[in-house]
Coordinates of C-alpha atoms in Angstrom, one line a residue:
X1 CA -29.7 9.0 12.3
X2 CA -29.2 11.0 9.1
X3 CA -28.2 9.2 5.9
X4 CA -24.5 10.1 6.4
X5 CA -24.5 8.7 10.0
X6 CA -26.1 5.4 8.8
X7 CA -23.4 5.1 6.3
X8 CA -20.8 5.6 9.0
X9 CA -22.6 2.9 11.1
X10 CA -22.3 0.4 8.3
X11 CA -18.6 1.2 7.6
X12 CA -17.7 1.1 11.3
X13 CA -19.4 -2.2 11.9
X14 CA -17.6 -3.8 8.9
X15 CA -14.2 -2.5 10.0
X16 CA -14.8 -3.7 13.5
X17 CA -15.4 -7.2 12.2
X18 CA -11.9 -7.2 10.7
X19 CA -10.0 -5.4 13.5
X20 CA -11.4 -7.0 16.6
X21 CA -10.5 -10.6 15.7
X22 CA -7.0 -9.5 14.8
X23 CA -6.6 -7.7 18.1
X24 CA -7.2 -11.0 19.9
X25 CA -4.0 -12.4 18.4
X26 CA -1.8 -10.2 20.6
X27 CA -3.7 -8.1 23.1
X28 CA -6.1 -10.5 24.9
X29 CA -6.3 -14.2 24.3
X30 CA -9.8 -14.2 25.8
X31 CA -11.7 -11.3 24.3
X32 CA -15.1 -10.5 25.8
X33 CA -18.2 -12.2 24.3
X34 CA -20.4 -9.5 22.7
X35 CA -24.1 -9.7 23.0
X36 CA -26.9 -8.4 20.6
X37 CA -26.9 -5.0 22.4
X38 CA -23.3 -4.5 21.4
X39 CA -24.3 -4.4 17.8
X40 CA -27.4 -2.2 17.6
X41 CA -29.4 -2.2 14.4
X42 CA -29.3 0.6 12.0
X43 CA -31.8 3.2 13.2
X44 CA -33.5 5.8 11.1
X45 CA -36.2 8.2 12.1
X46 CA -36.9 9.4 8.5
X47 CA -40.5 9.3 7.4
X48 CA -41.4 6.0 5.5
X49 CA -41.3 7.6 2.1
X50 CA -38.0 9.3 2.7
X51 CA -36.5 6.1 4.1
X52 CA -37.1 4.4 0.7
X53 CA -35.2 7.1 -1.2
X54 CA -31.8 5.6 -2.0
X55 CA -28.9 7.5 -0.4
X56 CA -25.7 8.2 -2.4
X57 CA -22.7 6.1 -1.5
X58 CA -20.2 7.7 0.8
X59 CA -16.5 6.9 0.9
X60 CA -15.3 6.1 4.4
X61 CA -12.0 7.3 6.0
X62 CA -10.7 3.7 6.1
X63 CA -11.1 3.0 2.4
X64 CA -9.7 6.5 1.5
X65 CA -6.4 5.7 3.3
X66 CA -5.9 2.0 2.5
X67 CA -7.7 1.5 -0.8
X68 CA -5.9 0.5 -3.9
X69 CA -3.8 3.4 -5.4
X70 CA -4.9 5.1 -8.5
X71 CA -3.2 4.3 -11.8
X72 CA -2.2 7.6 -13.2
X73 CA -0.6 8.4 -16.5
X74 CA 1.2 11.6 -17.3
X75 CA -1.0 14.0 -19.1
X76 CA -4.3 12.4 -18.2
X77 CA -7.0 14.7 -17.1
X78 CA -8.5 13.2 -13.9
X79 CA -10.5 14.6 -11.0
X80 CA -13.3 17.1 -11.1
X81 CA -13.8 19.2 -14.1
X82 CA -13.7 22.9 -13.2
X83 CA -15.3 25.3 -15.7
X84 CA -13.5 28.5 -16.7
X85 CA -14.4 31.6 -14.7
X86 CA -17.4 33.6 -15.9
X87 CA -18.1 36.9 -14.1
X88 CA -21.3 36.6 -12.0
X89 CA -24.3 38.3 -13.6
X90 CA -25.5 39.8 -10.4
X91 CA -24.3 41.1 -7.0
X92 CA -23.4 38.0 -4.9
X93 CA -22.3 39.8 -1.8
X94 CA -25.7 40.0 -0.1
X95 CA -26.5 38.0 3.0
X96 CA -28.9 35.5 1.3
X97 CA -28.6 33.5 -1.9
X98 CA -31.5 31.3 -3.1
X99 CA -30.7 28.6 -5.7
X100 CA -33.0 28.0 -8.6
X101 CA -34.1 24.7 -7.1
X102 CA -35.4 26.5 -4.0
X103 CA -32.6 25.7 -1.6
X104 CA -32.0 28.7 0.7
X105 CA -28.6 29.7 2.0
X106 CA -28.5 31.7 5.2
X107 CA -26.2 34.6 6.0
X108 CA -22.5 34.0 5.5
X109 CA -21.1 32.2 8.5
X110 CA -17.7 31.0 9.6
X111 CA -15.3 31.1 12.5
X112 CA -12.4 32.5 10.4
X113 CA -11.9 35.7 8.4
X114 CA -8.9 37.5 6.9
X115 CA -7.8 38.6 10.4
X116 CA -7.4 35.1 11.9
X117 CA -6.5 32.7 9.1
X118 CA -9.5 32.8 6.8
X119 CA -9.3 33.4 3.1
X120 CA -11.7 36.4 2.9
X121 CA -15.4 36.9 2.2
X122 CA -15.0 36.6 -1.6
X123 CA -13.9 33.0 -1.3
X124 CA -16.7 31.5 -3.4
X125 CA -18.4 34.5 -5.1
X126 CA -17.1 33.6 -8.6
X127 CA -17.4 29.9 -8.3
X128 CA -19.8 27.5 -10.0
X129 CA -21.9 25.8 -7.3
X130 CA -21.6 22.3 -8.8
X131 CA -17.8 22.6 -9.1
X132 CA -17.4 23.9 -5.6
X133 CA -19.5 21.0 -4.2
X134 CA -17.5 18.4 -6.1
X135 CA -14.2 19.8 -4.9
X136 CA -15.4 20.1 -1.3
X137 CA -16.6 16.5 -1.3
X138 CA -13.1 15.3 -2.4
X139 CA -10.9 17.8 -0.6
X140 CA -8.5 16.0 1.8
X141 CA -9.9 17.3 5.1
X142 CA -10.1 13.6 6.1
X143 CA -6.4 13.2 5.7
X144 CA -3.2 12.5 7.7
X145 CA -1.4 15.2 5.8
X146 CA -1.3 18.2 8.2
X147 CA -0.5 20.8 5.5
X148 CA -3.3 19.8 3.2
X149 CA -5.8 19.2 6.0
X150 CA -5.1 22.6 7.5
X151 CA -5.6 24.4 4.2
X152 CA -8.9 22.7 3.6
X153 CA -10.0 23.3 7.2
X154 CA -9.4 27.0 6.8
X155 CA -11.4 27.2 3.6
X156 CA -14.3 25.3 5.2
X157 CA -14.3 27.6 8.2
X158 CA -13.9 30.9 6.3
X159 CA -16.9 33.3 6.7
X160 CA -18.1 33.8 3.1
X161 CA -21.3 33.6 1.1
X162 CA -22.1 30.3 -0.5
X163 CA -21.2 29.8 -4.2
X164 CA -24.1 30.7 -6.5
X165 CA -26.0 28.1 -8.5
X166 CA -28.4 25.2 -8.3
X167 CA -28.2 23.1 -5.2
X168 CA -30.2 20.4 -3.4
X169 CA -28.3 20.9 -0.1
X170 CA -27.2 24.0 1.7
X171 CA -23.5 24.6 1.3
X172 CA -23.1 25.1 5.1
X173 CA -24.6 21.7 5.6
X174 CA -21.8 20.1 3.5
X175 CA -19.2 22.2 5.4
X176 CA -20.4 20.9 8.8
X177 CA -20.6 17.3 7.5
X178 CA -17.1 17.4 6.3
X179 CA -15.8 18.8 9.6
X180 CA -17.5 16.0 11.5
X181 CA -16.2 13.4 9.1
X182 CA -12.7 14.7 9.8
X183 CA -13.2 14.6 13.6
X184 CA -13.1 18.4 13.9
X185 CA -15.9 18.3 16.4
X186 CA -15.5 21.6 18.1
X187 CA -15.1 23.4 14.8
X188 CA -18.2 21.8 13.5
X189 CA -20.2 22.7 16.6
X190 CA -19.1 26.3 16.4
X191 CA -20.0 26.7 12.8
X192 CA -23.4 25.0 13.4
X193 CA -24.2 27.2 16.3
X194 CA -23.7 30.3 14.1
X195 CA -25.5 29.1 11.0
X196 CA -29.1 29.7 10.1
X197 CA -30.8 28.1 7.0
X198 CA -34.6 28.5 7.1
X199 CA -37.0 25.7 6.2
X200 CA -34.3 23.1 5.6
X201 CA -34.9 19.9 7.6
X202 CA -31.6 18.3 6.4
X203 CA -29.6 21.3 7.7
X204 CA -31.5 21.4 10.9
X205 CA -30.6 17.8 11.7
X206 CA -26.9 18.2 10.9
X207 CA -26.8 21.4 12.8
X208 CA -28.3 19.8 15.9
X209 CA -26.0 16.8 15.7
X210 CA -22.9 19.0 15.5
X211 CA -24.0 21.1 18.4
X212 CA -24.7 18.0 20.5
X213 CA -21.5 16.1 19.6
X214 CA -19.5 19.2 20.5
X215 CA -21.2 19.2 23.9
X216 CA -22.3 22.8 23.5
X217 CA -24.8 22.9 26.4
X218 CA -25.3 26.6 25.8
X219 CA -26.7 26.0 22.3
X220 CA -28.3 22.6 22.8
X221 CA -31.7 24.1 23.8
X222 CA -31.4 27.4 21.9
X223 CA -32.1 28.7 18.4
X224 CA -29.6 26.2 16.9
X225 CA -32.0 23.3 17.7
X226 CA -35.3 25.2 17.2
X227 CA -36.5 22.3 15.0
X228 CA -37.0 20.3 18.2
X229 CA -40.2 22.2 18.8
X230 CA -42.0 20.7 15.9
X231 CA -40.0 17.6 14.9
X232 CA -41.9 14.4 15.2
X233 CA -39.2 11.7 15.0
X234 CA -37.6 10.2 18.1
X235 CA -34.4 12.4 17.9
X236 CA -36.3 15.7 18.0
X237 CA -38.8 14.5 20.6
X238 CA -36.1 13.4 22.9
X239 CA -34.3 16.7 22.5
X240 CA -37.6 18.5 23.1
X241 CA -38.3 16.6 26.3
X242 CA -34.7 17.1 27.6
X243 CA -34.8 20.8 27.0
X244 CA -38.2 21.1 28.7
X245 CA -36.8 19.2 31.7
X246 CA -33.7 21.4 32.1
X247 CA -35.6 24.6 31.7
X248 CA -38.3 23.6 34.1
X249 CA -41.1 23.2 31.6
X250 CA -42.5 20.1 33.2
X251 CA -45.8 20.2 31.3
X252 CA -44.1 20.0 27.9
X253 CA -41.7 17.3 29.2
X254 CA -44.4 15.1 30.5
X255 CA -46.6 15.5 27.4
X256 CA -43.7 14.6 25.2
X257 CA -42.8 11.6 27.3
X258 CA -46.4 10.4 27.1
X259 CA -46.5 10.7 23.3
X260 CA -43.3 8.8 22.9
X261 CA -44.6 6.1 25.3
X262 CA -47.9 5.8 23.4
X263 CA -46.0 5.5 20.1
X264 CA -43.8 2.7 21.5
X265 CA -40.6 4.9 21.4
X266 CA -39.4 3.8 24.8
X267 CA -35.7 4.3 25.4
X268 CA -34.6 3.3 28.9
X269 CA -31.0 4.4 28.3
X270 CA -32.2 7.9 27.3
X271 CA -34.4 8.1 30.4
X272 CA -31.5 7.1 32.6
X273 CA -29.1 9.6 31.1
X274 CA -31.5 12.4 31.5
X275 CA -32.0 11.5 35.1
X276 CA -28.2 11.5 35.5
X277 CA -27.9 15.0 34.1
X278 CA -30.8 16.4 36.2
X279 CA -29.6 14.8 39.5
X280 CA -25.9 15.2 38.7
X281 CA -25.5 11.6 39.7
X282 CA -23.9 9.5 36.9
X283 CA -25.9 6.3 36.3
X284 CA -24.9 3.6 33.9
X285 CA -27.4 3.7 31.1
X286 CA -27.2 0.1 30.0
X287 CA -27.3 -0.9 26.4
X288 CA -28.1 1.9 23.9
X289 CA -29.7 0.1 21.0
X290 CA -30.3 3.1 18.7
X291 CA -27.5 5.6 19.5
X292 CA -27.7 9.1 18.2
X293 CA -25.9 12.4 18.9
X294 CA -28.5 12.9 21.6
X295 CA -27.1 10.0 23.6
X296 CA -23.5 11.2 23.1
X297 CA -24.4 14.6 24.4
X298 CA -26.2 13.2 27.4
X299 CA -23.2 11.0 28.2
X300 CA -20.9 14.0 28.1
X301 CA -23.3 16.1 30.2
X302 CA -23.6 13.3 32.8
X303 CA -19.9 12.9 33.1
X304 CA -19.9 9.4 31.6
X305 CA -17.5 8.0 29.0
X306 CA -18.4 7.4 25.4
X307 CA -17.6 3.7 25.4
X308 CA -15.7 1.9 22.6
X309 CA -18.6 -0.6 22.2
X310 CA -20.9 2.3 21.5
X311 CA -18.4 4.2 19.3
X312 CA -17.8 1.2 17.0
X313 CA -21.3 1.5 15.6
X314 CA -21.0 5.2 14.9
X315 CA -18.6 7.5 13.2
X316 CA -15.3 9.5 13.6
X317 CA -16.5 11.9 16.2
X318 CA -17.8 9.2 18.6
X319 CA -14.6 7.1 18.1
X320 CA -12.5 10.2 18.8
X321 CA -14.3 10.9 22.0
X322 CA -14.0 7.2 23.1
X323 CA -10.2 7.2 22.2
X324 CA -9.6 10.4 24.2
X325 CA -11.5 9.3 27.3
X326 CA -8.9 8.0 29.8
X327 CA -11.8 6.3 31.7
X328 CA -12.0 3.7 28.9
X329 CA -9.6 0.8 29.2
X330 CA -6.4 1.0 27.1
X331 CA -7.5 -1.7 24.8
X332 CA -10.8 0.0 24.1
X333 CA -9.0 3.3 23.4
X334 CA -6.7 1.5 21.0
X335 CA -9.6 -0.1 19.1
X336 CA -11.3 3.3 18.7
X337 CA -8.0 4.8 17.5
X338 CA -7.5 2.1 14.9
X339 CA -10.8 2.8 13.3
X340 CA -10.0 6.5 12.7
X341 CA -6.3 6.5 12.5
X342 CA -6.3 7.4 8.8
X343 CA -8.6 10.4 9.2
X344 CA -6.1 12.8 10.7
X345 CA -8.5 13.3 13.7
X346 CA -6.0 11.9 16.2
X347 CA -2.6 13.6 16.6
X348 CA 0.6 11.5 16.6
X349 CA 1.2 12.5 20.2
X350 CA -2.2 11.1 21.2
X351 CA -1.6 7.9 19.3
X352 CA 1.8 7.4 20.9
X353 CA 0.2 7.6 24.4
X354 CA -2.4 5.0 23.4
X355 CA 0.3 2.8 21.8
X356 CA 2.6 2.9 24.9
X357 CA -0.3 2.1 27.2
X358 CA -1.0 -1.3 25.6
X359 CA -0.1 -4.6 27.4
X360 CA 1.4 -6.7 24.7
X361 CA 2.3 -10.4 25.0
X362 CA 6.1 -10.8 24.9
X363 CA 5.8 -13.6 22.4
X364 CA 4.1 -11.3 19.9
X365 CA 6.6 -8.6 20.5
X366 CA 9.5 -11.0 19.9
X367 CA 8.0 -11.9 16.5
X368 CA 6.9 -8.4 15.5
X369 CA 8.8 -8.3 12.2
X370 CA 6.8 -11.3 11.0
X371 CA 3.5 -10.4 12.6
X372 CA 3.2 -6.7 11.7
X373 CA 2.8 -6.9 7.9
X374 CA -0.4 -9.0 8.4
X375 CA -2.0 -6.6 10.9
X376 CA -4.0 -3.4 10.4
X377 CA -1.9 -0.2 10.2
X378 CA -2.0 1.0 13.8
X379 CA -1.8 -2.5 15.3
X380 CA 1.4 -3.2 13.3
X381 CA 2.9 0.2 14.2
X382 CA 2.3 -0.4 17.9
X383 CA 3.9 -3.9 17.8
X384 CA 7.0 -2.7 15.9
X385 CA 7.4 0.3 18.0
X386 CA 7.4 -1.8 21.2
X387 CA 9.8 -4.3 19.7
X388 CA 12.2 -1.6 18.6
X389 CA 12.0 0.2 21.9
X390 CA 13.3 -2.8 23.8
X391 CA 15.7 -4.0 21.2
X392 CA 19.3 -3.3 22.1
X393 CA 21.1 -4.3 18.9
X394 CA 21.4 -1.3 16.6
X395 CA 21.0 -3.3 13.4
X396 CA 17.9 -5.2 14.6
X397 CA 16.4 -2.0 16.0
X398 CA 17.0 -0.2 12.6
X399 CA 15.4 -3.1 10.7
X400 CA 12.2 -3.0 12.9
X401 CA 11.9 0.8 12.4
X402 CA 12.5 0.3 8.6
X403 CA 9.7 -2.3 8.5
X404 CA 7.3 0.2 10.2
X405 CA 8.2 2.9 7.6
X406 CA 7.6 0.5 4.8
X407 CA 4.2 -0.4 6.2
X408 CA 3.4 3.4 6.3
X409 CA 4.0 3.5 2.6
X410 CA 1.9 0.5 2.0
X411 CA -1.1 2.1 3.7
X412 CA -0.3 5.6 2.3
X413 CA 0.3 6.9 5.8
X414 CA 4.1 7.6 5.5
X415 CA 3.9 10.8 7.6
X416 CA 2.1 9.1 10.4
X417 CA 4.4 6.1 10.4
X418 CA 7.3 8.5 10.6
X419 CA 5.8 10.3 13.5
X420 CA 5.0 7.1 15.4
X421 CA 8.6 5.8 15.0
X422 CA 10.6 9.0 15.1
X423 CA 11.8 8.7 18.7
X424 CA 12.9 5.1 18.1
X425 CA 14.8 6.2 15.0
X426 CA 16.3 9.2 16.8
X427 CA 17.7 6.8 19.5
X428 CA 19.7 4.8 16.9
X429 CA 23.3 6.0 16.4
X430 CA 24.5 5.8 12.8
X431 CA 27.4 3.4 12.5
X432 CA 28.9 0.6 10.4
X433 CA 26.4 -1.5 8.6
X434 CA 23.6 1.1 8.9
X435 CA 24.3 3.1 5.8
X436 CA 21.3 1.7 3.9
X437 CA 19.0 3.2 6.5
X438 CA 20.4 6.7 6.2
X439 CA 18.1 8.3 3.7
X440 CA 14.9 6.6 4.9
X441 CA 15.6 7.7 8.4
X442 CA 16.6 11.2 7.5
X443 CA 13.4 11.6 5.5
X444 CA 11.3 10.1 8.3
X445 CA 12.7 12.4 10.9
X446 CA 12.2 15.5 8.8
X447 CA 8.5 14.4 8.2
X448 CA 8.1 14.0 11.9
X449 CA 9.4 17.5 12.6
X450 CA 12.8 16.5 13.9
X451 CA 15.3 17.9 11.4
X452 CA 18.1 18.3 13.8
X453 CA 17.9 14.6 14.7
X454 CA 17.9 13.8 11.0
X455 CA 21.2 15.6 10.5
X456 CA 23.0 12.6 12.0
X457 CA 22.0 10.6 9.0
X458 CA 23.2 13.0 6.3
X459 CA 26.9 12.4 6.4
X460 CA 28.3 12.2 2.9
X461 CA 24.8 12.8 1.3
X462 CA 24.5 16.4 0.0
X463 CA 20.9 15.8 -1.1
X464 CA 19.8 15.0 2.5
X465 CA 22.1 17.7 3.8
X466 CA 20.1 20.3 1.8
X467 CA 16.8 18.8 3.0
X468 CA 17.8 19.0 6.6
X469 CA 19.1 22.6 6.3
X470 CA 15.9 23.8 4.7
X471 CA 13.6 22.0 7.2
X472 CA 15.6 23.2 10.2
X473 CA 16.0 26.8 9.0
X474 CA 19.4 26.7 10.8
X475 CA 21.7 29.5 9.5
X476 CA 24.8 27.4 10.0
X477 CA 23.4 24.5 8.1
X478 CA 22.1 26.7 5.3
X479 CA 25.5 28.3 4.9
X480 CA 27.1 24.8 4.7
X481 CA 24.8 23.9 1.8
X482 CA 26.0 26.6 -0.6
X483 CA 28.8 24.5 -2.2
X484 CA 26.4 21.6 -2.6
X485 CA 23.8 23.7 -4.3
X486 CA 26.4 25.1 -6.7
X487 CA 27.5 21.5 -7.5
X488 CA 23.8 20.6 -8.2
X489 CA 23.6 23.5 -10.7
X490 CA 26.8 22.5 -12.5
X491 CA 25.7 18.9 -12.8
X492 CA 22.2 19.9 -14.1
X493 CA 23.8 22.1 -16.8
X494 CA 25.9 19.3 -18.4
X495 CA 24.7 18.1 -21.8
X496 CA 24.6 15.2 -22.1
X497 CA 24.1 14.8 -18.4
X498 CA 26.2 12.5 -16.3
X499 CA 24.5 9.4 -14.9
X500 CA 22.9 10.6 -11.7
X501 CA 20.0 8.9 -9.9
X502 CA 19.4 12.1 -8.0
X503 CA 19.3 14.4 -11.0
X504 CA 15.5 15.0 -10.8
X505 CA 15.7 15.4 -7.0
X506 CA 18.3 18.1 -7.4
X507 CA 16.2 19.9 -9.9
X508 CA 13.2 19.7 -7.5
X509 CA 15.3 21.0 -4.7
X510 CA 16.7 24.0 -6.6
X511 CA 13.3 24.9 -8.0
X512 CA 11.5 24.8 -4.7
X513 CA 14.3 26.5 -2.7
X514 CA 14.2 29.4 -5.2
X515 CA 10.5 29.8 -4.9
X516 CA 10.6 29.9 -1.0
X517 CA 13.5 32.4 -1.1
X518 CA 16.1 30.0 0.3
X519 CA 19.6 31.6 -0.2
X520 CA 21.1 30.2 -3.4
X521 CA 24.5 30.9 -5.0
X522 CA 24.3 32.6 -8.5
X523 CA 24.9 29.4 -10.4
X524 CA 22.1 27.6 -8.5
X525 CA 19.7 30.5 -9.1
X526 CA 20.1 30.2 -12.8
X527 CA 19.7 26.4 -12.7
X528 CA 16.6 26.8 -10.5
X529 CA 14.9 28.9 -13.2
X530 CA 15.5 26.2 -15.8
X531 CA 14.3 23.5 -13.4
X532 CA 11.0 25.4 -12.9
X533 CA 10.4 25.8 -16.6
X534 CA 11.4 22.2 -17.7
X535 CA 9.3 19.1 -17.9
X536 CA 10.6 16.2 -15.8
X537 CA 9.7 12.5 -15.6
X538 CA 7.0 11.6 -13.1
X539 CA 3.3 11.9 -12.7
X540 CA 1.7 15.0 -14.2
X541 CA -1.9 16.2 -13.7
X542 CA -3.6 16.7 -17.0
X543 CA -2.7 20.0 -18.9
X544 CA -6.3 21.1 -18.6
X545 CA -6.2 20.7 -14.8
X546 CA -3.0 22.7 -14.5
X547 CA -4.3 25.5 -16.7
X548 CA -7.4 25.8 -14.7
X549 CA -5.5 25.6 -11.5
X550 CA -3.2 28.5 -12.5
X551 CA -6.2 30.5 -13.7
X552 CA -8.4 30.2 -10.6
X553 CA -5.5 30.7 -8.2
X554 CA -5.2 34.2 -9.5
X555 CA -8.9 34.9 -9.1
X556 CA -9.8 36.0 -5.6
X557 CA -13.5 35.2 -6.2
X558 CA -12.5 31.6 -6.8
X559 CA -9.9 31.2 -4.1
X560 CA -11.9 28.5 -2.4
X561 CA -11.9 26.4 -5.5
X562 CA -8.2 27.0 -6.0
X563 CA -7.4 25.8 -2.4
X564 CA -9.6 22.7 -2.7
X565 CA -8.4 21.8 -6.2
X566 CA -4.7 22.2 -5.3
X567 CA -5.0 20.2 -2.2
X568 CA -7.1 17.5 -3.9
X569 CA -4.6 17.1 -6.7
X570 CA -1.6 16.9 -4.4
X571 CA -3.4 14.4 -2.2
X572 CA -4.6 12.3 -5.2
X573 CA -1.3 12.1 -7.1
X574 CA 1.1 12.1 -4.1
X575 CA 4.2 14.1 -3.5
X576 CA 6.3 10.9 -3.8
X577 CA 5.3 10.4 -7.5
X578 CA 4.6 13.9 -8.8
X579 CA 7.0 15.2 -11.4
X580 CA 9.2 18.0 -10.0
X581 CA 7.8 20.6 -12.3
X582 CA 4.2 19.9 -11.1
X583 CA 5.2 20.1 -7.5
X584 CA 7.1 23.3 -8.1
X585 CA 4.0 24.8 -9.7
X586 CA 1.8 23.9 -6.7
X587 CA 4.2 25.5 -4.3
X588 CA 4.6 28.6 -6.5
X589 CA 0.8 29.0 -6.6
X590 CA 0.6 28.9 -2.8
X591 CA 3.2 31.6 -2.6
X592 CA 1.2 33.7 -5.2
X593 CA -1.9 33.3 -3.0
X594 CA 0.2 34.7 -0.1
X595 CA 0.2 31.3 1.7
X596 CA 3.9 31.4 2.4
X597 CA 3.8 29.2 5.5
X598 CA 1.8 26.5 3.8
X599 CA 4.1 26.8 0.7
X600 CA 7.2 26.2 2.8
X601 CA 5.7 23.3 4.7
X602 CA 4.5 21.7 1.4
X603 CA 8.0 22.2 0.0
X604 CA 9.6 20.4 3.0
X605 CA 7.1 17.5 2.6
X606 CA 7.8 17.3 -1.1
X607 CA 11.6 17.1 -0.6
X608 CA 11.2 14.5 2.2
X609 CA 8.8 12.3 0.2
X610 CA 9.9 12.6 -3.4
X611 CA 11.6 9.5 -5.0
X612 CA 13.0 10.0 -8.5
X613 CA 11.8 7.5 -11.0
X614 CA 14.4 4.9 -12.0
X615 CA 16.4 5.7 -15.0
X616 CA 15.4 3.9 -18.3
X617 CA 17.3 0.7 -18.9
X618 CA 20.4 1.2 -21.1
X619 CA 20.3 -0.2 -24.5
X620 CA 22.6 -3.2 -25.0
X621 CA 25.9 -2.5 -26.6
X622 CA 25.9 -3.4 -30.3
X623 CA 27.6 -6.8 -31.0
X624 CA 30.4 -7.0 -33.5
X625 CA 29.4 -8.7 -36.7
X626 CA 31.0 -12.1 -37.2
X627 CA 33.6 -12.3 -40.0

């Protein structure tokens, strides 16, 4: 295993220790007893000296999503420091860039260019290497936010030369690692198959792992894994022996097997899997005590499932494969999904299928409202979803759905909770006694991509009415909002302002709608300009961050930095708490970078998630003096 894969092993094992016991409370009263082979030891094939070198800590998907929120203060400069743009002293458009520390970079590679969603080949040419690496490491590719995740994905996959500067690791290595962390297995495999970085052992291992995990049989024994010819650890020797077998080079295969046997590197599971591939007869491999990408590849080639027991000791790609394999039991697929639910690797549609396949004890379903808050995120969502589905009383059904949405906020997975509960919410008919649920349900349905269903919850609420019209892009609904938008503008112009809890929300709506060219009446147009230039209550990134953000967004040679910085700031601060003027700036910058589709999608998310801060408490009325 590489260092990153070992870290994933440790995190997965720790998470499994928390989730599996909780599962037993409501899925299976008699969980299987796991033996030593179910918990294989951490394996490393690094040379002894290298193994002693401490590895940098790596944040796991789980603690990214459910860790304690940051405490942010308006005006504080937080996040990576990005240096002002300095024109490069030399031509950086050539195919090879060599850092001053001797790390080579191969020819520009990527699966996207300006014709199919990429950002262009000048993406990094004006960037400082250290800044680009910091931003890439923190960018929300491992994220449940589809808009931010897609922007980062496109930047990572764009064909462009690496940023110039000192480096200890090839930039394409970092790109492939981030794709694998996010569960973008096929994208990582495609990028790895195309890349070439000479004399870089770290890249060679990551490249081979990506190719194997993506099950790219056409590349597994080709130039992308050329390091197998000389590699002397078990991973490379197994790959060398396998490739010799499938290409008919029996002499090399036999010699390699003899060397591994003599060195005590016997692996019965590997031998069985190779036999399964060669004979095209799937054979159960038994316990795999030191799993690597080689074993995952052979399982796929042999037509065997990646089991949940195996996946729990590994990372996001392996758990994603286990979750998607319908040959695994429903419970096993659920457990694999729980471990990676926060990464964005699994779509809501996939999660709903897994959720609805679970056999839940009726007693636990009946007590879902009390059980769910003490369970892991996906487990709680599944239980509440099942309880709400069978509940016939509208008020009780609405309360269960509301509990699920609240847990989504607790785990910072509001969008995913909305998607998981959207069909339940859409089945509830607004009526007496349900008014308190109107806004949360309208917001959730918009976040889940169901604005027309959300319209049922907007009666008498012009703010939600505008949100639904914008999200649906329905001409009739847009026309019906013109009077409301005019009223927003009139209210914002009053000085002193009338008491209005939605005042900041209305300013955000007018500012965003103006930027994305939503039809506005003349009065609203003028108010929108004022909203964009004002300073509103809420969380603000530091002024230095915003100045740098604006500067690099207008510099094509730093477009990669701009995308990663913007998405990182939005993800870090959160659309719920960002001040309206900050959110408006981010959407405007996306439009200025010709990312109109992403700008519109981010604006919809912002309007669905933003919650105005509470007004300051009123000063007590002065008391009359006693006479």
